[in-house]
PDB file of C-alpha atoms in Angstrom:
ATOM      1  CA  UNK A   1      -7.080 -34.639  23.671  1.00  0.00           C
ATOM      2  CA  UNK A   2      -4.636 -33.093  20.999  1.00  0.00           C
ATOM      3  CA  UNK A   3      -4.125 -35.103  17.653  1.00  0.00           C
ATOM      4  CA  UNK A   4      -0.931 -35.614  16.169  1.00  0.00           C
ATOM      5  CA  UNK A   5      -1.788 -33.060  13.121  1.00  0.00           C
ATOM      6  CA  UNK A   6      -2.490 -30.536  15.935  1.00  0.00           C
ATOM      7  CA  UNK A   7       0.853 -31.610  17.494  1.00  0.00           C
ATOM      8  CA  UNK A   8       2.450 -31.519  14.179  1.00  0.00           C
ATOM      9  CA  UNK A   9       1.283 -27.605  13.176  1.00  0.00           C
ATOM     10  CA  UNK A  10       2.014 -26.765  16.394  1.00  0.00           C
ATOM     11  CA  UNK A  11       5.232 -27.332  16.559  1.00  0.00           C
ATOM     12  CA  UNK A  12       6.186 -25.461  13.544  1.00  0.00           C
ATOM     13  CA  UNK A  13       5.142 -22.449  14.508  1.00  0.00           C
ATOM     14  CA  UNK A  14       7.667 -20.199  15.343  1.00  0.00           C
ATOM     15  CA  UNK A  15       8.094 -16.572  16.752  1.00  0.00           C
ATOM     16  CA  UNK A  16       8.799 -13.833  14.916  1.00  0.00           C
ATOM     17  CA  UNK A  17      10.565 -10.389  16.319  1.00  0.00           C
ATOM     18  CA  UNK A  18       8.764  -7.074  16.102  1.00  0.00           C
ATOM     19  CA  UNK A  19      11.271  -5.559  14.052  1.00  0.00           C
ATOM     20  CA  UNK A  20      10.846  -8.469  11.452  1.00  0.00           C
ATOM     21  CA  UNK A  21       7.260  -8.238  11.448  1.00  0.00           C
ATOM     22  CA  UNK A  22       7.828  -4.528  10.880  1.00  0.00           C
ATOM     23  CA  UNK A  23      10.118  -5.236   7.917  1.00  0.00           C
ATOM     24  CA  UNK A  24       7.681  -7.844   6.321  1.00  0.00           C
ATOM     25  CA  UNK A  25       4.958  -5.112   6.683  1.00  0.00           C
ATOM     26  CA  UNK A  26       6.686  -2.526   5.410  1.00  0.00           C
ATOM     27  CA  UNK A  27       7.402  -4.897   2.335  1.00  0.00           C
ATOM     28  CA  UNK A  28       3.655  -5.155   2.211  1.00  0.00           C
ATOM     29  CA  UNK A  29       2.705  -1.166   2.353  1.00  0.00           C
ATOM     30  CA  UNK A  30       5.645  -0.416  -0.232  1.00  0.00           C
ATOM     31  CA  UNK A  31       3.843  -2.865  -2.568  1.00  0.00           C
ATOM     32  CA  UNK A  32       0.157  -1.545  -1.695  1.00  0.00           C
ATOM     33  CA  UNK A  33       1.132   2.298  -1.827  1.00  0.00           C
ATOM     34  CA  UNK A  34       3.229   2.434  -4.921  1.00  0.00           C
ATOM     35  CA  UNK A  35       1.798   5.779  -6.894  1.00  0.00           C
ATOM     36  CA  UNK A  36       4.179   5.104  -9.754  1.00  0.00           C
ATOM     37  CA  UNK A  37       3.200   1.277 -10.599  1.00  0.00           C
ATOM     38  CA  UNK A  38       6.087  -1.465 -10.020  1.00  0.00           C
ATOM     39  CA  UNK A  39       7.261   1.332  -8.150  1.00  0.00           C
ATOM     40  CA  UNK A  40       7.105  -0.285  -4.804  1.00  0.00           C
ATOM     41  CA  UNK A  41       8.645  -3.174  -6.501  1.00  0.00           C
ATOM     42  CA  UNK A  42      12.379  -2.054  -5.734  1.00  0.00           C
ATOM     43  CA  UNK A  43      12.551  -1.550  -2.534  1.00  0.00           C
ATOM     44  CA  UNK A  44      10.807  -5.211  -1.832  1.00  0.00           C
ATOM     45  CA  UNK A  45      13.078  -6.783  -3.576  1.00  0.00           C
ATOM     46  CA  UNK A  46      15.560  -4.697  -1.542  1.00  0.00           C
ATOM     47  CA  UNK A  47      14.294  -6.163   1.763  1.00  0.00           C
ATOM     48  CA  UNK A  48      14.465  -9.672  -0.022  1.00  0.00           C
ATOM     49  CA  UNK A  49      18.167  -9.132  -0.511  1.00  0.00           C
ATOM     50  CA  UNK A  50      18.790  -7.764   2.710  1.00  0.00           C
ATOM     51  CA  UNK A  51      16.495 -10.446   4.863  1.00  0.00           C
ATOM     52  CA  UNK A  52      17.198 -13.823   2.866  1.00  0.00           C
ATOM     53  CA  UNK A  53      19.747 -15.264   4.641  1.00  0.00           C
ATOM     54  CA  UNK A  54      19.192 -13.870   7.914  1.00  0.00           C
ATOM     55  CA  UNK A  55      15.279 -13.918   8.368  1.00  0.00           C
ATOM     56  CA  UNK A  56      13.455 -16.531   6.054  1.00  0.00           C
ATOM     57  CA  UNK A  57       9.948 -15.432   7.482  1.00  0.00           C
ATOM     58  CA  UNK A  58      10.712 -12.023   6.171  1.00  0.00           C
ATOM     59  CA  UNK A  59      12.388 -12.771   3.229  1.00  0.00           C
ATOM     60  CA  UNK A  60       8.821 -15.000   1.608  1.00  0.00           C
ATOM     61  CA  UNK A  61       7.230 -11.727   3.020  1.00  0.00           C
ATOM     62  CA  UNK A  62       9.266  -9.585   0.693  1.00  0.00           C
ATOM     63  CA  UNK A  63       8.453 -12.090  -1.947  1.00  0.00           C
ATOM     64  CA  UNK A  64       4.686 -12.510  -1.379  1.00  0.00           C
ATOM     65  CA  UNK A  65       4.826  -8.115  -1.768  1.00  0.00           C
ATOM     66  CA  UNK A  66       6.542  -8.105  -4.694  1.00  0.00           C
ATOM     67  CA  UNK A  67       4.616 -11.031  -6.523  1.00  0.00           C
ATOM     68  CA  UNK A  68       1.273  -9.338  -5.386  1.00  0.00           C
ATOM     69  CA  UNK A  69       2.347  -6.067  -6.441  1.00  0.00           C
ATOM     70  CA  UNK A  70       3.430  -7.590 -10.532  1.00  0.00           C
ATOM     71  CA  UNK A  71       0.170  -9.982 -10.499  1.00  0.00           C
ATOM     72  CA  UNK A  72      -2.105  -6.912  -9.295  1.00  0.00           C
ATOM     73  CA  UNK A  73      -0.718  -4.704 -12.083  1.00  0.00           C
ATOM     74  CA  UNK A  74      -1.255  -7.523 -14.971  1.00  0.00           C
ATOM     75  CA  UNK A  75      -4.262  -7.473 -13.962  1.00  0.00           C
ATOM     76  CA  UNK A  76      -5.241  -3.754 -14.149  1.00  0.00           C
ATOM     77  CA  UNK A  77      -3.259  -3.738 -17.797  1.00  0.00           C
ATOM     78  CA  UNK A  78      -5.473  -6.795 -18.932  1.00  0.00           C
ATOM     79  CA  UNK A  79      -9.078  -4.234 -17.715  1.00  0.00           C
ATOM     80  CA  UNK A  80      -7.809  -1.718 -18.959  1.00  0.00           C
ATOM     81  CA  UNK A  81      -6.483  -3.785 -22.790  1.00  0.00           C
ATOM     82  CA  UNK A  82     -10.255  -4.695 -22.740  1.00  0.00           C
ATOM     83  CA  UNK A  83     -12.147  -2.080 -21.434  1.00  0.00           C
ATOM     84  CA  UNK A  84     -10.534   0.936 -22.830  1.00  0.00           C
ATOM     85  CA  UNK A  85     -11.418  -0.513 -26.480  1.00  0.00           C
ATOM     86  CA  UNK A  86     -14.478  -1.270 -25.655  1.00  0.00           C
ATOM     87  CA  UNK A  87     -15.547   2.327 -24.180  1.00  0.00           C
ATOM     88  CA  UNK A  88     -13.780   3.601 -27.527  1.00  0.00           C
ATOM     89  CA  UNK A  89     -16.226   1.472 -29.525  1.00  0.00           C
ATOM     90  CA  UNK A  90     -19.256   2.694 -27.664  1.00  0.00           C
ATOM     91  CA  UNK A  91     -18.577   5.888 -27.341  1.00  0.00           C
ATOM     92  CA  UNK A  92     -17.787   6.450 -31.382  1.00  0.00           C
ATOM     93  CA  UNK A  93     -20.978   4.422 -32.373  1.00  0.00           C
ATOM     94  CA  UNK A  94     -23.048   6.353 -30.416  1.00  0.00           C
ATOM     95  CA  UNK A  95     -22.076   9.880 -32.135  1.00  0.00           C
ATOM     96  CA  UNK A  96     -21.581   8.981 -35.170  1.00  0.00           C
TER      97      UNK A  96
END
């Protein structure tokens, strides 16, 4: 016996294509493999553009990329703004 929440998720599923779900994981490798970082960042944005009013699915994929890939790099610039110092510290009180 289904519930009606079951009913309810169920029937907003919906099918992708294969060359969407190729687009929305390219938008997640350009984001991932960026050497150069926010690199990867333009051409997400570019499949945003391209995919927003034709394939929403894709489109929040594009977005989801690009906001991982900004979030990601705060993150590594706030380690590194602490760490860095802190190694700097260590290493000058220990030889001097």
């Amino acid at each position: 016996m289904s519930t009606n929440l079951e009913y309810i998720t169920m029937s907003k599923v919906t099918l992708t294509s294969t060359n969407e779900q190729r687009l929305a994981a390219a938008a997640h490798l350009f984001a991932l493999l960026s050497v150069v970082p926010l690199l990867g960042l333009f051409p997400t944005v570019g499949v945003y553009s391209r995919k927003k009013q034709t394939s929403p699915w894709v489109a929040r994929q594009a977005i989801q990329a690009a906001l991982f890939q900004v979030i990601a790099f705060n993150i590594v610039l706030v380690v590194l703004a602490v760490s860095v110092p802190v190694a700097i510290a260590g290493w000058t009180s220990r030889y001097s």
